[in-house]
Coordinates of C-alpha atoms and ligand atoms in Angstrom, one line a residue:
M8 CA -13.6 -61.2 17.9
K9 CA -11.5 -58.4 16.3
R10 CA -10.8 -55.6 18.8
F11 CA -9.0 -52.3 18.7
R12 CA -6.4 -51.8 21.2
I13 CA -7.8 -48.4 21.9
P14 CA -11.4 -47.4 21.0
S15 CA -10.2 -43.9 20.5
C16 CA -13.5 -42.4 19.5
L17 CA -14.1 -42.6 23.3
T18 CA -10.7 -41.3 24.4
T19 CA -8.3 -38.5 23.7
T20 CA -5.3 -40.8 23.9
P21 CA -3.6 -40.9 20.5
F22 CA -4.0 -44.2 18.7
P23 CA -0.4 -45.5 18.7
W24 CA -0.4 -47.4 15.4
A25 CA -1.8 -44.5 13.5
A26 CA 0.8 -42.1 14.7
T27 CA 2.7 -42.1 11.4
I28 CA 1.2 -41.1 8.1
F29 CA 3.5 -40.6 5.1
L30 CA 3.2 -38.4 2.1
V31 CA 4.9 -40.8 -0.3
G32 CA 4.3 -39.4 -3.7
L33 CA 3.3 -36.2 -5.5
M34 CA 2.6 -35.6 -9.1
V35 CA 1.3 -32.6 -11.0
L36 CA -1.2 -33.3 -13.7
L37 CA -1.7 -31.0 -16.6
P38 CA -4.9 -32.2 -18.2
G39 CA -5.4 -30.3 -21.5
F40 CA -6.3 -26.7 -21.0
C41 CA -7.7 -27.1 -17.5
H42 CA -6.0 -25.8 -14.5
A43 CA -3.1 -27.9 -13.4
S44 CA -3.9 -30.2 -10.6
R45 CA -1.9 -32.5 -8.3
Q46 CA -2.3 -36.0 -7.0
V47 CA -0.7 -37.1 -3.8
S48 CA -0.1 -40.6 -2.3
L49 CA -0.3 -41.2 1.4
A50 CA 0.7 -44.3 3.4
W51 CA 0.5 -45.2 7.0
D52 CA 1.5 -47.9 9.5
A53 CA -0.9 -50.9 9.4
N54 CA -2.9 -51.6 12.5
D55 CA -2.5 -54.8 14.4
P56 CA -5.0 -56.4 14.6
E57 CA -6.2 -55.6 11.2
P58 CA -9.2 -53.3 11.3
E59 CA -12.2 -53.3 8.9
G60 CA -10.7 -50.3 7.1
Y61 CA -9.2 -46.8 7.2
R62 CA -10.7 -43.4 6.5
V63 CA -8.6 -40.4 5.2
F64 CA -9.8 -36.9 6.0
C65 CA -8.7 -33.7 4.4
R66 CA -8.9 -30.1 5.3
Q67 CA -7.5 -26.7 4.1
S68 CA -5.9 -24.0 6.1
G69 CA -8.4 -22.5 8.5
E70 CA -10.9 -25.3 8.1
A71 CA -11.8 -28.2 10.4
Y72 CA -12.0 -31.8 9.4
D73 CA -15.4 -33.1 8.4
Y74 CA -15.4 -36.5 10.0
D75 CA -18.8 -37.3 8.4
H76 CA -17.2 -37.2 5.0
P77 CA -13.9 -39.0 4.5
I78 CA -12.1 -38.2 1.3
W79 CA -11.1 -41.9 1.0
D80 CA -12.4 -45.1 2.7
N81 CA -10.7 -48.5 2.1
S82 CA -8.8 -51.3 3.8
A83 CA -5.5 -50.6 2.2
T84 CA -2.7 -48.7 4.0
T85 CA -2.0 -46.4 1.1
C86 CA -4.1 -44.2 -1.0
T87 CA -3.7 -41.8 -3.9
L88 CA -5.8 -38.7 -4.0
I89 CA -6.2 -36.8 -7.3
G90 CA -7.5 -33.5 -8.5
L91 CA -6.0 -31.4 -5.8
D92 CA -5.4 -27.7 -6.6
E93 CA -1.7 -27.1 -7.0
Y94 CA -1.8 -23.7 -5.2
T95 CA -3.7 -24.8 -2.1
D96 CA -2.3 -26.2 1.2
Y97 CA -4.0 -29.4 2.3
A98 CA -3.7 -31.4 5.6
F99 CA -4.5 -35.1 6.0
V100 CA -5.2 -37.5 8.8
V101 CA -6.2 -41.1 8.8
R102 CA -8.4 -43.0 11.2
A103 CA -8.9 -46.8 11.5
Y104 CA -12.4 -48.1 12.1
D105 CA -14.1 -51.4 12.7
G106 CA -17.9 -51.3 12.8
D107 CA -18.9 -48.4 14.9
L108 CA -15.5 -48.0 16.5
E109 CA -13.2 -45.4 15.1
S110 CA -9.8 -44.4 16.2
A111 CA -8.5 -40.9 17.0
D112 CA -6.6 -39.0 14.3
S113 CA -3.2 -40.0 13.2
E114 CA -0.6 -37.3 13.2
E115 CA -1.4 -34.7 10.6
V116 CA 0.6 -34.3 7.4
W117 CA 0.6 -31.2 5.2
L118 CA 0.9 -30.9 1.5
T119 CA 2.1 -27.4 0.8
G120 CA 0.7 -25.6 -2.2
L121 CA 2.8 -23.9 -4.9
V122 CA 3.2 -20.2 -4.8
A123 CA 2.1 -18.5 -8.0
E124 CA 3.7 -15.2 -9.0
P125 CA 1.0 -12.8 -10.3
E126 CA 1.3 -12.3 -14.0
Q127 CA 3.5 -9.4 -15.2
P128 CA 1.3 -6.3 -15.1
E129 CA 0.8 -4.2 -18.2
A130 CA 0.8 -0.5 -18.5
T131 CA -2.4 0.4 -20.4
S132 CA -2.7 4.2 -20.3
P133 CA -1.3 6.6 -21.2
Q134 CA -0.1 4.8 -24.3
D135 CA 3.6 4.2 -24.7
D136 CA 5.4 7.4 -26.0
A137 CA 2.4 9.6 -25.3
E138 CA 3.3 13.3 -25.6
D139 CA 2.1 16.6 -24.4
L140 CA 0.6 15.1 -21.3
F141 CA -0.9 17.2 -18.4
L142 CA 1.3 17.5 -15.4
T143 CA -1.2 15.3 -13.3
P144 CA -1.9 12.4 -15.6
V145 CA -3.8 9.3 -14.7
L146 CA -1.7 6.1 -14.9
Q147 CA -3.6 2.9 -15.6
S148 CA -2.6 -0.7 -15.7
A149 CA -4.3 -4.0 -16.6
A150 CA -6.2 -6.1 -14.0
F151 CA -4.4 -8.4 -11.7
S152 CA -4.1 -12.0 -12.9
S153 CA -2.7 -15.1 -11.4
A154 CA -2.7 -18.8 -12.2
D155 CA -3.8 -19.2 -8.6
S156 CA -7.5 -18.3 -8.7
S157 CA -7.7 -18.1 -5.0
D158 CA -5.0 -15.3 -4.9
A159 CA -6.0 -11.7 -5.2
H160 CA -4.5 -8.2 -5.7
L161 CA -3.3 -6.6 -2.4
Q162 CA -1.3 -3.6 -3.4
T163 CA 0.5 -1.9 -6.3
Q164 CA 3.9 -0.2 -6.4
W165 CA 4.0 2.7 -8.8
V166 CA 7.4 4.0 -9.9
I167 CA 8.1 7.0 -12.2
T168 CA 11.7 7.8 -13.3
R169 CA 12.9 10.9 -15.1
E170 CA 14.5 9.7 -18.3
S171 CA 17.2 12.3 -18.7
D172 CA 19.1 11.4 -15.5
G173 CA 17.4 8.2 -14.3
V174 CA 16.3 9.9 -11.1
C175 CA 13.3 8.1 -9.5
I176 CA 10.8 10.9 -8.9
M177 CA 8.0 8.8 -7.4
D178 CA 7.8 5.5 -5.6
L179 CA 4.5 4.8 -4.0
T180 CA 2.9 1.6 -2.9
S181 CA -0.9 1.7 -2.5
T182 CA -3.6 -0.6 -1.4
G183 CA -6.3 1.7 -2.7
D184 CA -4.9 2.7 -6.1
L185 CA -4.5 -0.8 -7.5
T186 CA -4.8 -0.3 -11.3
E187 CA -5.2 3.5 -11.5
L188 CA -3.2 6.3 -10.0
D189 CA -3.7 10.1 -10.2
V190 CA -0.1 11.4 -10.3
P191 CA -0.1 13.9 -7.5
A192 CA 0.4 17.6 -8.2
L193 CA 4.0 18.9 -8.6
M194 CA 5.4 15.4 -9.0
L195 CA 6.0 16.0 -12.7
E196 CA 7.7 18.9 -14.5
E197 CA 6.7 20.3 -17.8
N198 CA 8.3 19.3 -21.1
T199 CA 10.0 16.3 -19.5
T200 CA 10.1 12.6 -20.5
Y201 CA 9.4 10.0 -17.9
T202 CA 9.2 6.2 -17.8
W203 CA 6.9 4.4 -15.4
T204 CA 6.3 0.9 -14.3
V205 CA 4.2 -1.0 -11.8
R206 CA 4.3 -4.3 -10.0
Y207 CA 1.6 -6.1 -8.1
Y208 CA 1.6 -7.7 -4.6
S209 CA -0.8 -10.5 -3.9
T210 CA -2.8 -11.4 -0.8
K211 CA -0.7 -14.6 -0.5
G212 CA 2.5 -12.6 -0.3
S213 CA 3.9 -13.1 -3.8
V214 CA 5.0 -10.3 -6.1
S215 CA 4.9 -9.9 -9.9
D216 CA 7.7 -8.8 -12.2
W217 CA 7.7 -5.2 -13.1
S218 CA 5.6 -4.2 -16.1
T219 CA 7.5 -3.3 -19.2
P220 CA 8.4 0.4 -18.7
S221 CA 6.2 2.9 -20.6
R222 CA 7.3 6.4 -21.6
F223 CA 5.4 9.7 -21.7
T224 CA 6.4 13.3 -22.1
T225 CA 4.7 16.2 -20.4
G226 CA 3.6 19.3 -22.2
S227 CA 4.0 23.0 -21.3
S228 CA 1.9 24.1 -18.4
A229 CA -0.8 26.5 -19.6
L230 CA -1.2 27.5 -16.0
D231 CA 2.3 28.9 -15.5
I232 CA 3.2 30.8 -18.7
D233 CA 6.0 32.8 -17.0
G234 CA 7.5 29.6 -15.7
N235 CA 8.3 30.7 -12.2
G236 CA 6.7 27.6 -10.6
I237 CA 3.6 29.3 -9.4
P238 CA 0.3 29.2 -11.4
D239 CA -0.2 32.6 -12.9
D240 CA -3.7 33.0 -11.4
Q241 CA -2.2 32.4 -7.9
E242 CA 0.6 34.9 -8.1
V243 CA 0.5 37.5 -5.2
D244 CA 0.7 41.2 -5.7
P245 CA 3.9 43.1 -4.7
T246 CA 2.4 44.5 -1.5
I247 CA 2.4 41.0 0.1
D248 CA 5.1 40.4 2.7
L249 CA 4.0 37.6 4.9
D250 CA 7.5 37.0 6.5
E251 CA 7.7 40.8 7.2
N252 CA 11.3 41.1 6.1
G253 CA 10.6 44.3 4.1
V254 CA 11.0 42.5 0.8
A255 CA 8.0 41.7 -1.4
D256 CA 7.4 38.0 -1.2
A257 CA 7.0 37.8 -5.0
E258 CA 10.6 39.0 -5.3
Q259 CA 12.3 36.6 -2.9
E260 CA 14.4 33.7 -4.1
D261 CA 14.2 31.7 -0.8
L262 CA 10.4 32.1 -0.5
R263 CA 7.4 31.3 -2.6
C264 CA 3.9 32.8 -1.9
V265 CA 0.6 31.9 -3.5
T266 CA -2.9 33.3 -3.4
V267 CA -5.3 30.7 -1.9
L268 CA -9.0 30.0 -2.3
D269 CA -9.9 32.5 -4.9
G270 CA -8.1 35.4 -3.2
I271 CA -9.2 34.8 0.4
G272 CA -5.6 34.9 1.6
Q273 CA -2.0 34.0 1.0
V274 CA 0.3 31.2 2.1
A275 CA 4.1 31.3 1.7
V276 CA 6.8 28.7 2.1
S277 CA 10.2 30.0 3.3
A278 CA 13.4 27.9 2.9
P279 CA 16.4 30.2 3.8
S280 CA 20.0 29.3 4.1
G281 CA 20.4 26.5 6.6
S282 CA 17.1 24.9 5.9
G283 CA 18.6 22.1 3.9
V284 CA 16.8 23.3 0.8
S285 CA 18.6 24.5 -2.2
R286 CA 15.6 25.7 -4.2
I287 CA 11.8 26.0 -4.0
T288 CA 11.0 24.9 -7.5
A289 CA 7.2 25.1 -7.4
M290 CA 4.2 25.9 -5.2
E291 CA 0.5 26.0 -5.8
A292 CA -2.8 26.1 -3.9
T293 CA -4.8 22.9 -4.2
D294 CA -8.3 23.1 -5.8
L295 CA -10.2 21.3 -3.0
D296 CA -12.8 20.3 -5.5
T297 CA -10.3 18.0 -7.1
I298 CA -9.9 16.0 -3.8
G299 CA -12.0 12.8 -4.3
S300 CA -12.8 12.3 -0.6
I301 CA -13.5 15.9 0.2
D302 CA -16.8 14.9 1.8
E303 CA -14.9 12.8 4.3
M304 CA -12.5 15.7 5.1
P305 CA -12.4 15.6 8.9
Y306 CA -11.1 19.2 9.2
D307 CA -12.1 22.7 8.3
L308 CA -9.3 24.2 6.2
P309 CA -9.4 28.0 6.5
L310 CA -6.7 28.5 3.9
G311 CA -7.1 25.3 2.0
L312 CA -4.1 23.1 1.1
V313 CA -0.9 24.1 -0.6
S314 CA 1.7 21.9 -2.3
F315 CA 5.3 22.8 -2.8
R316 CA 8.3 21.1 -4.4
L317 CA 11.7 21.5 -2.8
E318 CA 15.1 20.5 -4.1
L319 CA 17.4 19.6 -1.3
E320 CA 21.1 20.2 -0.7
Q321 CA 21.5 16.5 0.1
T322 CA 19.7 13.4 -1.1
G323 CA 17.8 11.9 1.8
G324 CA 18.2 15.1 3.7
L325 CA 16.0 16.9 6.2
A326 CA 14.2 20.1 5.2
R327 CA 13.2 22.7 7.7
V328 CA 10.8 25.1 6.2
R329 CA 8.5 27.8 7.6
I330 CA 5.0 28.2 6.3
Y331 CA 3.5 31.7 6.7
F332 CA -0.2 32.5 6.8
S333 CA -2.1 35.6 6.0
D334 CA -4.7 34.5 8.5
P335 CA -3.4 33.3 11.9
A336 CA -4.0 29.7 12.8
P337 CA -6.1 29.3 15.9
Q338 CA -4.9 27.5 19.0
S339 CA -6.8 24.4 18.0
A340 CA -5.2 24.2 14.6
R341 CA -3.4 21.0 13.5
W342 CA -1.1 20.5 10.5
I343 CA -2.9 18.3 8.0
K344 CA -1.6 16.5 4.9
Y345 CA -3.6 15.0 2.0
D346 CA -2.5 13.0 -0.9
T347 CA -4.3 10.6 -3.1
V348 CA -2.3 7.6 -1.9
N349 CA -2.2 8.2 1.8
G350 CA -5.5 10.1 2.2
W351 CA -5.8 12.5 5.2
Q352 CA -3.0 12.5 7.7
D353 CA -2.3 14.5 10.9
Y354 CA 1.2 15.8 10.7
S355 CA 1.3 17.7 13.9
D356 CA 4.2 15.6 15.2
H357 CA 6.5 17.4 12.8
A358 CA 4.9 20.8 13.0
T359 CA 5.5 23.6 15.5
F360 CA 3.2 26.5 15.4
D361 CA 4.1 30.1 16.2
D362 CA 2.6 31.4 19.4
D363 CA 0.5 33.9 17.4
G364 CA -0.4 31.3 14.8
L365 CA 1.3 33.4 12.0
F366 CA 3.6 30.5 10.8
V367 CA 4.4 26.9 11.4
D368 CA 7.8 25.3 11.3
L369 CA 7.9 22.0 9.5
E370 CA 10.4 19.1 9.3
I371 CA 10.2 16.9 6.3
L372 CA 12.5 14.0 5.5
D373 CA 13.3 13.2 1.9
G374 CA 12.0 9.7 1.3
G375 CA 10.6 9.7 4.8
F376 CA 8.0 11.5 6.9
G377 CA 6.0 14.1 5.1
D378 CA 7.6 13.5 1.6
A379 CA 4.7 12.6 -0.7
D380 CA 7.0 11.1 -3.5
G381 CA 8.1 8.2 -1.2
V382 CA 11.7 8.1 -2.3
E383 CA 15.1 9.5 -1.4
N384 CA 15.8 11.6 -4.5
G385 CA 16.7 15.0 -3.3
I386 CA 13.2 16.2 -3.9
I387 CA 10.4 16.8 -1.4
I388 CA 6.8 17.1 -2.4
D389 CA 4.5 18.3 0.3
P390 CA 0.7 18.8 0.1
S391 CA -0.5 20.3 3.4
G392 CA -2.3 23.0 5.3
Y393 CA -3.6 23.9 8.7
G394 CA -6.9 22.4 9.8
I395 CA -9.4 22.8 12.6
A396 CA -11.3 19.8 13.8
D397 CA -14.9 19.9 12.7
D398 CA -15.8 18.5 16.1
S399 CA -14.0 16.9 19.0
D400 CA -14.2 13.4 17.5
A401 CA -12.9 14.5 14.1
S402 CA -9.4 13.3 14.8
H403 CA -10.7 9.8 15.3
S404 CA -12.1 9.8 11.8
L405 CA -8.7 10.4 10.3
T406 CA -7.3 7.3 8.7
G407 CA -3.6 6.4 9.0
S408 CA -1.5 5.8 6.0
Q409 CA -3.2 3.3 3.7
S410 CA 0.0 2.4 2.2
S411 CA 3.6 2.0 2.8
A412 CA 5.3 4.4 0.5
G413 CA 8.6 3.2 -0.8
G414 CA 10.7 5.2 1.5
G415 CA 8.1 5.3 4.2
G416 CA 6.7 8.6 3.0
G417 CA 4.1 9.7 5.5
G418 CA 3.5 6.2 6.7
G419 CA 5.2 6.4 10.0
C420 CA 4.2 9.9 11.0
F421 CA 0.6 9.5 11.8
V422 CA -0.2 10.9 15.2
A423 CA -3.9 11.6 15.3
T424 CA -4.1 11.9 19.0
M425 CA -1.1 14.1 19.6
L426 CA -1.7 17.8 20.4
W427 CA 0.8 20.5 20.0
T428 CA 1.1 23.1 22.6
R429 CA 2.4 26.6 22.7
Ligands
CA23 CA1 3.7 31.8 -12.8
CA24 CA1 8.9 39.0 2.3
CA25 CA1 11.7 12.6 -2.1

């Protein structure tokens, strides 16, 4: 009577003869227009005495073997499996059997799938060489595509470069804005030509080539006819002196001041000598109606949000600016940032409020915390304002950075639970 040395369906002891299974051959088949597939040959040590046959089982990552359904069943000690997806990882084991007796698993062998790069993305809008664009255009790219149908679009890196000097003015990586990005306010300047490109990251960890760069040129801003960097309907009148230095804010070179929320108040940004800032090139109050997730806003914003663009003395430098308010921030106020890529963020870690709430001192690192353009380029873009929690749980509803901006912009500064003190 033929007997197994170990009836291993009844024991956890490894079946010694089946300990070695070999992946002996691999071939990629390209049948016509179908997806490429692979075949693989496996071989294993023969059992002694000879069993009735062998069963081969197959699983994919994260799956268990289905011992009720062998992928192959025969008395040979080698087999060839066909039709395997070339981008999928497979594991195999073999078991010997004789009648109702079946051995334990052999050692497992893996067939590693190929890694498919996503196809090169394509910039679709605005069309190449578009002119007279608004300063906050919407960039669009074609849908993610990969030869590996089980792979998917994880995130997109968006890069805009100023053509005249090759300076990268925006480098953002977003998991939310996969094929469409609203270029944030103040990122672009008027009458300037830019090129932009994207690349896609896949859920399996591969990355596409960059899209072929596409050009566009911005038009003149109809909102700032006098060209002083402040929308004309947000200019402040000469009586405003938020920093109380005796000089009208509208006349100061090292300070910009805007009217917020249809005249409710004013907010100024001050960057005097020693602040690391060479020039405040633009400032504007944000129209809160343009914020897509305004309904999810976890804070009340008494003076709304303002954005400003700073040119720094040093690329990669630190800017120390002071923001003045016409209406004092209460004790419970926190410093809040919002941009389309990162969403709402609590920035109190880099903000120190005045005891009387009349100003806040901010630290912003070019290409780092607080800089919305995500790149070390000597420019800082900062959209922010003071906020008051709607309720005690509001801070918990804030989301952290949804992306990793190229230079870490905003991503590392989320401190929702930190409270500043006076
Ligand atoms: Ca103006
Ligand atoms: Ca002043
Ligand atoms: Ca920057």
